[in-house]
Coordinates of C-alpha atoms in Angstrom, one line a residue:
Chain A
M68 CA 74.7 -6.8 -27.2
H69 CA 78.5 -5.7 -27.6
D70 CA 77.9 -5.5 -31.7
V71 CA 75.4 -3.1 -31.9
T72 CA 76.4 -0.9 -28.8
E73 CA 79.9 1.2 -28.6
R74 CA 81.2 2.7 -25.3
V75 CA 81.9 6.4 -25.1
S76 CA 83.1 9.1 -22.7
I77 CA 80.1 12.3 -21.9
L78 CA 79.7 14.7 -19.6
R79 CA 76.9 14.6 -17.9
L80 CA 75.8 18.1 -16.5
S81 CA 73.0 19.4 -14.5
E82 CA 72.3 22.7 -12.8
K83 CA 74.9 22.2 -9.7
G84 CA 77.5 21.1 -12.0
G85 CA 79.5 18.1 -14.2
T86 CA 80.6 14.9 -14.2
S87 CA 82.6 12.9 -16.4
V88 CA 80.8 9.0 -17.1
E89 CA 81.1 6.9 -19.3
D90 CA 77.9 5.8 -21.6
V91 CA 76.7 3.2 -24.0
V92 CA 75.3 4.5 -27.1
V93 CA 73.5 2.3 -30.4
R94 CA 75.5 1.8 -33.2
E95 CA 74.4 2.9 -36.5
S96 CA 76.0 1.1 -39.8
P97 CA 74.6 1.3 -43.4
L98 CA 73.6 -2.3 -44.9
T99 CA 73.6 -1.9 -48.8
I100 CA 70.9 -4.9 -50.3
V101 CA 71.8 -6.7 -53.5
L102 CA 69.1 -8.7 -55.2
N103 CA 70.4 -11.3 -58.0
N104 CA 73.2 -8.4 -59.1
Q105 CA 71.2 -5.4 -58.5
E106 CA 71.9 -3.1 -55.8
L107 CA 68.7 -2.2 -54.2
A108 CA 68.6 -0.2 -51.2
T109 CA 71.0 1.2 -48.5
L110 CA 69.3 1.1 -44.9
L111 CA 71.1 2.7 -41.9
C112 CA 70.6 -0.2 -38.9
S113 CA 71.7 -1.9 -36.2
P114 CA 75.4 -3.6 -37.2
A115 CA 73.6 -7.8 -36.6
N116 CA 72.4 -10.5 -38.3
L117 CA 72.0 -8.4 -41.4
E118 CA 70.1 -11.7 -43.5
H119 CA 67.2 -10.8 -40.6
L120 CA 66.8 -8.0 -42.3
A121 CA 67.6 -7.9 -45.7
I122 CA 65.1 -10.7 -46.3
G123 CA 62.4 -8.9 -44.0
F124 CA 62.9 -5.9 -46.3
L125 CA 62.7 -8.2 -49.8
F126 CA 59.3 -9.4 -48.5
S127 CA 58.2 -5.8 -47.5
E128 CA 58.8 -4.3 -50.2
G129 CA 57.0 -7.0 -52.3
L130 CA 60.3 -8.2 -54.3
L131 CA 60.4 -11.9 -52.8
K132 CA 57.1 -13.7 -52.2
S133 CA 57.8 -17.2 -51.6
K134 CA 61.0 -18.4 -49.4
E135 CA 61.4 -20.7 -51.9
E136 CA 61.9 -18.1 -54.6
I137 CA 65.6 -17.6 -52.6
E138 CA 68.6 -20.2 -53.9
K139 CA 71.3 -17.9 -52.1
V140 CA 72.1 -15.8 -49.3
F141 CA 75.6 -14.2 -48.7
V142 CA 76.0 -11.9 -45.8
D143 CA 79.2 -9.7 -45.7
H144 CA 79.1 -8.3 -42.3
K145 CA 82.7 -6.7 -42.3
R146 CA 81.7 -4.7 -45.7
G147 CA 77.3 -4.3 -44.7
V148 CA 76.2 -6.2 -47.8
V149 CA 74.1 -8.9 -48.0
R150 CA 73.8 -10.5 -51.7
V151 CA 70.7 -12.3 -52.4
E152 CA 70.0 -14.9 -56.0
T153 CA 67.0 -15.6 -56.5
G154 CA 68.3 -18.2 -59.9
K155 CA 65.7 -16.1 -62.0
E156 CA 67.5 -14.8 -65.0
E157 CA 64.4 -11.9 -65.3
E158 CA 66.2 -8.7 -64.6
F159 CA 63.9 -6.7 -62.0
D160 CA 62.6 -3.5 -63.7
R161 CA 64.9 -1.1 -60.7
G162 CA 64.0 2.1 -62.8
A163 CA 60.2 1.2 -61.8
L164 CA 61.0 -0.1 -58.8
L165 CA 63.0 3.4 -57.7
K166 CA 59.7 5.2 -59.5
R167 CA 57.7 3.7 -56.7
L168 CA 60.5 4.2 -54.0
I169 CA 58.9 6.9 -51.3
T170 CA 61.1 8.5 -48.6
S171 CA 59.4 7.9 -45.8
G172 CA 60.3 10.7 -43.2
C173 CA 57.5 9.8 -41.6
G174 CA 59.7 8.4 -38.6
G175 CA 61.2 5.5 -40.9
G176 CA 61.8 3.7 -43.9
A177 CA 62.0 3.9 -47.4
S178 CA 59.3 1.7 -48.8
F179 CA 58.5 0.3 -52.5
Y180 CA 55.2 2.0 -51.9
R181 CA 52.0 2.1 -54.2
T182 CA 48.6 3.4 -53.8
A183 CA 47.2 0.0 -55.3
D184 CA 49.3 -1.5 -52.9
A185 CA 46.9 -2.0 -49.8
Q186 CA 43.8 -2.9 -52.7
G187 CA 46.1 -5.8 -53.7
Q188 CA 46.4 -7.7 -50.5
V189 CA 44.6 -9.8 -49.1
K190 CA 42.0 -9.3 -45.8
V191 CA 43.9 -11.1 -43.0
K192 CA 41.3 -13.4 -42.1
S193 CA 42.1 -15.4 -38.5
R194 CA 39.6 -15.9 -36.0
V195 CA 42.6 -15.9 -33.3
E196 CA 41.4 -13.4 -30.5
I197 CA 43.7 -12.6 -27.0
S198 CA 42.4 -11.2 -23.7
V199 CA 43.6 -7.8 -22.1
S200 CA 46.0 -10.0 -19.5
E201 CA 47.5 -11.8 -22.3
I202 CA 48.2 -8.6 -24.1
L203 CA 49.7 -7.0 -21.1
A204 CA 51.4 -9.9 -20.1
L205 CA 53.4 -10.0 -23.2
V206 CA 53.4 -6.4 -23.3
R207 CA 55.8 -6.4 -19.7
E208 CA 57.9 -9.5 -21.2
F209 CA 58.5 -7.5 -24.1
Q210 CA 60.0 -4.3 -22.4
R211 CA 62.2 -6.8 -19.7
R212 CA 63.5 -7.9 -23.3
S213 CA 64.1 -4.7 -24.6
L214 CA 68.0 -5.2 -23.3
V215 CA 69.4 -2.4 -25.8
Y216 CA 66.8 0.2 -25.0
R217 CA 67.1 0.1 -21.7
A218 CA 70.9 0.2 -22.6
T219 CA 70.7 2.9 -24.8
G220 CA 67.7 4.5 -25.1
G221 CA 68.1 4.3 -28.9
V222 CA 66.9 1.6 -30.7
H223 CA 63.0 0.2 -31.3
S224 CA 62.0 -2.8 -30.6
A225 CA 59.6 -5.5 -32.2
A226 CA 58.4 -8.8 -31.8
L227 CA 56.7 -11.7 -33.0
C228 CA 54.2 -13.8 -30.3
D229 CA 51.7 -16.0 -30.2
K230 CA 49.1 -15.7 -27.4
K231 CA 51.3 -16.7 -24.6
D232 CA 54.7 -16.2 -25.4
I233 CA 57.4 -14.0 -27.2
L234 CA 59.1 -15.9 -30.4
V235 CA 61.1 -13.2 -31.8
F236 CA 62.4 -10.6 -30.2
S237 CA 64.6 -7.9 -32.3
E238 CA 66.1 -4.5 -31.8
D239 CA 67.9 -1.7 -34.3
I240 CA 67.7 1.6 -34.5
G241 CA 65.4 1.9 -36.9
R242 CA 61.4 0.7 -36.0
H243 CA 60.3 -0.4 -39.8
N244 CA 64.2 -2.0 -39.5
A245 CA 63.0 -3.6 -35.8
I246 CA 59.9 -5.1 -37.9
D247 CA 61.5 -6.3 -40.8
R248 CA 64.1 -8.0 -39.2
V249 CA 61.3 -10.0 -37.1
L250 CA 59.6 -10.7 -40.2
G251 CA 62.7 -11.8 -42.4
E252 CA 63.6 -14.1 -39.3
C253 CA 60.8 -16.1 -39.2
I254 CA 60.7 -16.8 -43.0
L255 CA 64.3 -18.1 -43.0
S256 CA 63.6 -20.2 -39.5
D257 CA 60.0 -21.2 -41.1
I258 CA 58.1 -19.7 -38.1
A259 CA 54.3 -19.3 -39.4
T260 CA 53.1 -16.2 -38.5
E261 CA 49.1 -16.6 -39.7
D262 CA 47.2 -16.3 -36.4
R263 CA 49.8 -14.8 -34.3
M264 CA 50.7 -11.1 -32.8
V265 CA 53.7 -8.1 -33.3
I266 CA 54.2 -5.9 -30.8
T267 CA 56.3 -3.3 -31.5
S268 CA 58.0 0.0 -29.3
G269 CA 57.4 2.6 -32.4
R270 CA 54.3 4.2 -33.8
I271 CA 52.6 2.7 -36.4
S272 CA 52.4 4.1 -39.5
S273 CA 51.2 3.2 -43.2
E274 CA 54.3 1.5 -44.0
I275 CA 54.4 -0.5 -40.6
M276 CA 50.2 -1.7 -40.9
L277 CA 51.6 -3.0 -45.0
K278 CA 54.6 -5.0 -43.4
V279 CA 52.5 -6.8 -41.3
S280 CA 49.5 -7.7 -43.1
R281 CA 51.6 -8.5 -46.0
R282 CA 52.8 -11.5 -43.5
G283 CA 49.1 -12.3 -43.0
I284 CA 49.3 -10.7 -39.4
P285 CA 45.8 -10.3 -37.1
V286 CA 47.5 -8.6 -34.2
V287 CA 49.5 -5.6 -33.9
I288 CA 50.2 -4.4 -30.7
S289 CA 52.2 -1.1 -29.7
K290 CA 52.9 0.9 -27.3
S291 CA 53.2 4.4 -29.0
A292 CA 50.4 5.7 -31.3
P293 CA 48.6 4.9 -34.6
T294 CA 48.6 7.5 -37.7
D295 CA 45.1 8.0 -39.5
L296 CA 46.6 6.3 -42.0
G297 CA 47.9 2.7 -40.4
L298 CA 44.5 3.1 -38.5
K299 CA 42.3 3.1 -41.8
L300 CA 44.5 0.4 -43.7
A301 CA 44.1 -1.7 -40.3
A302 CA 40.5 -1.6 -40.6
D303 CA 40.7 -1.8 -44.0
L304 CA 42.8 -5.2 -44.6
G305 CA 41.4 -6.6 -41.5
V306 CA 44.2 -6.3 -38.8
T307 CA 43.2 -5.6 -34.7
L308 CA 44.8 -2.6 -34.1
V309 CA 45.9 -2.3 -30.3
G310 CA 47.7 1.2 -29.7
F311 CA 49.3 2.9 -26.5
V312 CA 49.3 -0.5 -24.3
R313 CA 51.1 1.7 -21.4
G314 CA 50.5 0.5 -17.5
K315 CA 47.1 -1.3 -17.3
R316 CA 45.0 0.2 -20.6
M317 CA 45.5 0.0 -24.2
N318 CA 43.5 1.1 -26.7
I319 CA 41.6 -0.6 -29.8
Y320 CA 41.4 1.1 -32.9
T321 CA 40.2 -1.6 -35.7
H322 CA 38.3 -5.5 -35.8
D323 CA 38.1 -5.1 -31.2
W324 CA 35.8 -8.2 -32.1
R325 CA 39.2 -9.9 -31.9
I326 CA 39.9 -8.9 -27.4
A327 CA 38.5 -11.8 -26.3
R328 CA 35.1 -11.6 -24.6
D329 CA 36.2 -12.9 -20.7
A330 CA 38.7 -9.7 -20.4
R331 CA 36.6 -7.2 -21.4
Chain B
M1058 CA 46.1 21.3 -35.2
H1059 CA 42.5 20.7 -36.9
D1060 CA 44.7 20.3 -40.5
V1061 CA 47.1 17.6 -39.0
T1062 CA 44.9 15.5 -36.5
E1063 CA 41.6 13.2 -36.9
R1064 CA 38.9 12.5 -34.3
V1065 CA 38.3 8.5 -34.0
S1066 CA 36.4 6.3 -32.0
I1067 CA 38.1 3.6 -30.2
L1068 CA 37.8 0.9 -27.1
R1069 CA 39.5 1.9 -24.1
L1070 CA 40.1 -1.1 -21.9
S1071 CA 41.4 -2.2 -18.9
E1072 CA 41.2 -5.6 -17.2
K1073 CA 38.3 -4.2 -15.6
G1074 CA 36.7 -3.5 -18.9
G1075 CA 35.8 -1.3 -21.5
T1076 CA 34.3 2.4 -22.7
S1077 CA 34.4 3.6 -26.3
V1078 CA 35.5 6.8 -26.4
E1079 CA 36.9 10.1 -28.7
D1080 CA 40.2 10.3 -29.6
V1081 CA 42.3 12.3 -31.5
V1082 CA 45.1 10.5 -34.1
V1083 CA 47.7 12.5 -36.3
R1084 CA 46.9 12.4 -40.2
E1085 CA 49.4 10.9 -42.4
S1086 CA 50.0 12.2 -46.2
P1087 CA 52.2 12.2 -48.7
L1088 CA 54.1 14.3 -50.3
T1089 CA 55.5 14.6 -54.0
I1090 CA 58.6 17.2 -54.3
V1091 CA 59.1 18.2 -57.8
L1092 CA 62.0 20.0 -58.9
N1093 CA 62.0 22.0 -62.4
N1094 CA 59.7 19.1 -63.4
Q1095 CA 61.6 16.3 -62.1
E1096 CA 59.8 14.1 -59.5
L1097 CA 62.4 13.4 -56.8
A1098 CA 60.4 11.8 -54.0
T1099 CA 57.5 11.6 -52.1
L1100 CA 57.2 11.6 -48.4
L1101 CA 55.1 10.5 -46.1
C1102 CA 54.4 13.4 -43.6
S1103 CA 51.7 15.6 -41.6
P1104 CA 49.8 17.7 -44.3
A1105 CA 50.8 21.4 -43.3
N1106 CA 53.3 24.2 -44.5
L1107 CA 54.4 21.7 -47.9
E1108 CA 56.7 24.0 -48.8
H1109 CA 58.3 24.3 -45.6
L1110 CA 59.1 20.6 -45.8
A1111 CA 59.7 20.5 -49.6
I1112 CA 62.6 23.2 -49.3
G1113 CA 63.9 21.8 -46.0
F1114 CA 64.3 18.3 -47.7
L1115 CA 65.8 20.3 -51.1
F1116 CA 68.3 22.3 -49.3
S1117 CA 69.7 18.9 -46.5
E1118 CA 69.7 16.8 -49.6
G1119 CA 72.0 19.1 -51.3
L1120 CA 69.7 19.8 -54.2
L1121 CA 69.7 23.3 -53.4
K1122 CA 72.3 25.5 -51.9
S1123 CA 70.9 29.0 -51.6
K1124 CA 67.6 30.8 -51.9
E1125 CA 68.6 32.6 -54.5
E1126 CA 68.2 29.0 -57.2
I1127 CA 64.5 29.3 -56.4
E1128 CA 62.7 30.6 -59.0
K1129 CA 59.1 29.3 -58.0
V1130 CA 57.5 27.4 -55.5
F1131 CA 54.0 26.3 -56.2
V1132 CA 52.7 24.3 -53.8
D1133 CA 49.1 21.8 -54.4
H1134 CA 47.5 21.3 -51.4
K1135 CA 44.6 19.1 -52.2
R1136 CA 47.0 17.0 -54.3
G1137 CA 50.1 16.8 -52.3
V1138 CA 52.2 18.4 -54.5
V1139 CA 55.4 20.9 -54.2
R1140 CA 57.1 21.4 -57.7
V1141 CA 60.0 24.1 -57.0
E1142 CA 61.7 25.6 -60.4
T1143 CA 65.4 26.7 -60.3
G1144 CA 64.9 27.9 -63.8
K1145 CA 67.9 26.1 -64.9
E1146 CA 68.2 24.3 -67.7
E1147 CA 70.3 21.9 -66.4
E1148 CA 68.8 18.4 -65.5
F1149 CA 69.5 16.7 -62.5
D1150 CA 70.9 13.6 -62.9
R1151 CA 67.8 11.4 -61.7
G1152 CA 69.5 8.0 -62.0
A1153 CA 72.9 9.5 -60.0
L1154 CA 70.4 11.0 -57.5
L1155 CA 68.5 7.9 -56.6
K1156 CA 71.9 5.8 -57.1
R1157 CA 73.0 7.5 -53.6
L1158 CA 69.3 7.2 -52.4
I1159 CA 69.7 5.8 -48.7
T1160 CA 67.0 4.0 -47.6
S1161 CA 67.0 4.5 -43.9
G1162 CA 64.8 2.4 -41.7
C1163 CA 66.5 3.9 -38.8
G1164 CA 63.6 5.5 -38.2
G1165 CA 63.5 7.3 -40.8
G1166 CA 63.6 9.9 -43.6
A1167 CA 65.8 8.4 -46.8
S1168 CA 68.4 10.8 -47.9
F1169 CA 70.9 11.6 -50.9
Y1170 CA 73.1 10.1 -48.7
R1171 CA 77.3 9.8 -49.5
T1172 CA 79.9 8.5 -47.8
A1173 CA 81.6 12.0 -48.8
D1174 CA 79.4 14.0 -47.3
A1175 CA 80.7 14.5 -43.8
Q1176 CA 84.3 15.0 -45.5
G1177 CA 82.4 17.2 -48.0
Q1178 CA 80.4 19.8 -45.5
V1179 CA 82.4 22.7 -43.7
K1180 CA 83.0 22.4 -39.9
V1181 CA 80.8 24.6 -37.7
K1182 CA 83.3 27.2 -36.6
S1183 CA 80.6 29.4 -34.5
R1184 CA 82.1 30.4 -31.1
V1185 CA 78.5 30.9 -29.3
E1186 CA 77.9 29.2 -25.9
I1187 CA 74.6 28.6 -24.0
S1188 CA 74.7 27.7 -20.2
V1189 CA 72.9 24.5 -19.0
S1190 CA 70.0 26.8 -17.5
E1191 CA 69.1 28.3 -20.5
I1192 CA 68.8 24.6 -22.0
L1193 CA 66.4 23.4 -19.6
A1194 CA 64.2 26.6 -19.7
L1195 CA 64.3 26.1 -23.8
V1196 CA 63.3 22.4 -23.5
R1197 CA 60.4 23.3 -20.9
E1198 CA 59.2 25.5 -23.8
F1199 CA 59.6 23.1 -26.2
Q1200 CA 57.7 20.6 -24.6
R1201 CA 54.8 23.4 -24.0
R1202 CA 54.9 24.0 -27.5
S1203 CA 54.4 20.3 -28.9
L1204 CA 50.9 20.8 -28.7
V1205 CA 49.9 17.7 -31.3
Y1206 CA 52.1 15.2 -29.5
R1207 CA 50.5 15.9 -26.4
A1208 CA 47.2 15.0 -28.1
T1209 CA 48.4 12.5 -30.2
G1210 CA 51.8 11.0 -29.1
G1211 CA 52.2 10.6 -33.4
V1212 CA 54.9 13.0 -33.8
H1213 CA 58.2 14.5 -33.4
S1214 CA 58.7 18.4 -32.9
A1215 CA 61.9 20.4 -33.8
A1216 CA 62.9 24.1 -33.0
L1217 CA 65.3 26.7 -34.2
C1218 CA 66.1 28.8 -31.0
D1219 CA 68.6 31.3 -29.7
K1220 CA 69.8 31.2 -26.1
K1221 CA 66.5 32.6 -25.1
D1222 CA 63.8 32.1 -27.4
I1223 CA 62.2 29.7 -30.1
L1224 CA 62.3 31.3 -33.0
V1225 CA 60.7 28.7 -35.3
F1226 CA 58.7 25.4 -34.2
S1227 CA 57.3 22.6 -36.4
E1228 CA 55.7 18.8 -35.4
D1229 CA 55.9 15.8 -38.0
I1230 CA 54.9 12.2 -38.2
G1231 CA 58.5 12.4 -39.0
R1232 CA 61.3 13.4 -36.7
H1233 CA 63.4 13.7 -40.3
N1234 CA 60.9 15.5 -41.3
A1235 CA 60.3 18.3 -38.2
I1236 CA 63.6 19.6 -38.3
D1237 CA 63.6 19.6 -42.3
R1238 CA 60.2 22.1 -41.9
V1239 CA 62.1 24.1 -39.9
L1240 CA 65.1 24.2 -42.1
G1241 CA 63.0 25.1 -44.7
E1242 CA 60.7 27.8 -42.7
C1243 CA 64.4 29.9 -42.0
I1244 CA 65.4 29.6 -45.7
L1245 CA 62.3 30.8 -46.7
S1246 CA 61.5 33.4 -44.4
D1247 CA 65.4 34.6 -44.2
I1248 CA 65.7 33.1 -40.6
A1249 CA 69.5 33.1 -39.6
T1250 CA 70.7 29.7 -38.4
E1251 CA 74.4 30.3 -37.2
D1252 CA 74.8 31.0 -33.8
R1253 CA 71.6 29.6 -32.9
M1254 CA 70.3 25.7 -31.5
V1255 CA 67.9 23.1 -32.5
I1256 CA 66.1 21.5 -30.4
T1257 CA 64.2 17.9 -31.0
S1258 CA 62.4 15.4 -29.8
G1259 CA 63.7 12.6 -32.1
R1260 CA 67.2 10.5 -31.8
I1261 CA 70.4 11.6 -33.5
S1262 CA 71.3 9.6 -36.0
S1263 CA 74.2 10.7 -39.0
E1264 CA 71.3 11.9 -41.4
I1265 CA 70.3 14.4 -38.8
M1266 CA 73.5 15.5 -37.6
L1267 CA 74.1 16.0 -41.7
K1268 CA 70.7 18.1 -42.2
V1269 CA 71.9 20.3 -38.9
S1270 CA 75.7 20.8 -39.9
R1271 CA 74.9 21.3 -43.7
R1272 CA 72.6 25.1 -42.3
G1273 CA 75.8 25.7 -40.3
I1274 CA 74.2 25.0 -36.4
P1275 CA 76.5 25.0 -34.2
V1276 CA 74.5 23.3 -30.6
V1277 CA 71.5 20.3 -31.5
I1278 CA 69.5 19.7 -28.4
S1279 CA 67.6 16.3 -28.0
K1280 CA 65.6 14.8 -25.2
S1281 CA 66.2 11.5 -26.8
A1282 CA 69.5 9.6 -27.6
P1283 CA 72.3 9.9 -30.4
T1284 CA 74.1 6.9 -32.3
D1285 CA 77.5 6.8 -32.6
L1286 CA 77.4 7.8 -36.2
G1287 CA 75.6 10.8 -35.5
L1288 CA 78.3 11.2 -32.2
K1289 CA 81.2 11.0 -34.9
L1290 CA 79.8 13.3 -37.0
A1291 CA 78.7 15.9 -34.7
A1292 CA 82.9 15.4 -33.2
D1293 CA 84.0 15.8 -36.9
L1294 CA 81.9 18.6 -37.7
G1295 CA 82.2 20.8 -35.1
V1296 CA 78.8 20.3 -33.5
T1297 CA 77.8 20.4 -29.8
L1298 CA 75.7 17.3 -29.4
V1299 CA 73.7 17.6 -26.2
G1300 CA 70.9 14.5 -25.8
F1301 CA 69.0 13.3 -23.5
V1302 CA 67.8 16.9 -21.9
R1303 CA 64.9 14.9 -18.8
G1304 CA 64.0 16.5 -16.0
K1305 CA 66.9 18.8 -14.8
R1306 CA 70.0 16.3 -16.1
M1307 CA 71.3 16.3 -19.8
N1308 CA 74.5 14.1 -21.5
I1309 CA 77.0 16.5 -23.6
Y1310 CA 78.0 14.1 -26.3
T1311 CA 80.6 16.7 -28.2
H1312 CA 82.4 19.6 -28.4
D1313 CA 81.3 20.7 -24.4
W1314 CA 83.3 24.0 -24.7
R1315 CA 80.1 25.3 -26.1
I1316 CA 78.4 24.9 -22.7
A1317 CA 78.6 28.1 -20.3
R1318 CA 81.3 27.9 -18.1
D1319 CA 79.1 30.0 -15.3
A1320 CA 76.9 27.1 -15.2
R1321 CA 78.5 24.0 -14.5

């Protein structure tokens, strides 16, 4: 946690007066991702486990499709650069890539987004089911593990889990990054994503849905709200979208057949 | 509000069972910004007042510097396109622009960010002061006006205010967009930003600080957390950064001399 936070002196004020206190804020650093010697993008992110984020980003953007393509990953933590080599001679058409670049102000993350993306993706077919009490237990554990959030209020959390346990957990100053980190770690550590769930502290916009469905993940669980486009993509792509898990309640927006009957 | 939200049928579940209810979710639409016939960027945003967002974005990214440069603004609400013409013959170097493009996963917003940006900017010199009770009153009013947030939980809010009143208010699915909208409306409606404050529901990262300081705004007030880079920029650029305004308390991270003494 010390990598990604910093102590600062602040003035804490109320109408009654103020005191100088030490506080913890989250760090923010640039990460430049280079694929086969081509600089693709620079993300602002939490400075830790940069290779997870870089690999997750490349898969989320469809620039890498299988782990076998990856020949080498060089991480320069100091300069904030990750270089990925696939050994392919062909150059990526950077102009075309950038043309597709969406600069999403929607609370985050630039995505190489095409309207065709949704149609081009395969529908998630998993028949996995999960119960309300399992979801509530997972979200409780998720919150317990969100240590950087609890110390700073400045990050989003994301996790991959099965019905019982959190398998991969990550925090980042960006909600898109937090999910890319989790997906990247799954790829690099050969952790299967099918029949499993993603939990996120963030809102579910279209970009989040595309990232998750691309990895074949059938259930997305959020403490927060979806957008209409996130919801439509979830419906189209066969993903169960669970939002506003707060207290003992939740909203099921799409494909509610995956919520196990015994618990309804 | 009907433009930016949509009614959907959802299943609301608890461990005790479920009911089908109508819910309201926030809409998410692409906005393509075209400057002098060059397509610059596509943002995912709330589909309303697109010209405010487009103009705010162009100023925030340093592509426009004064209102006098703007000759025409065409808004195609249906297709989600805003065309801005400056009448200048010179072409923007789109390649160079895109090279500088940061795809920020830090909870939002791609910015044409250069490390030189911060240094190139003029320090905010305003001697305006504001008291703790004025800040608390403004944030209460800010929350009261966040109607889309209160209905959906799916947007961020931003506002320009003076010490007493909220002058411009906006909501958007993205925290960067919400601020660009406010700044864009100020530019198009000739509302001065000097000696005034920005309030935001979102976290204060480096990109947010650069947007705000570029308009000469001396005080940024957030209900949420700053990053270390946001904080360093605020210190360097002469901006008073107020965070975590919650209940009757707040944190002052930088330039606390603008917080009026009588209220300490």
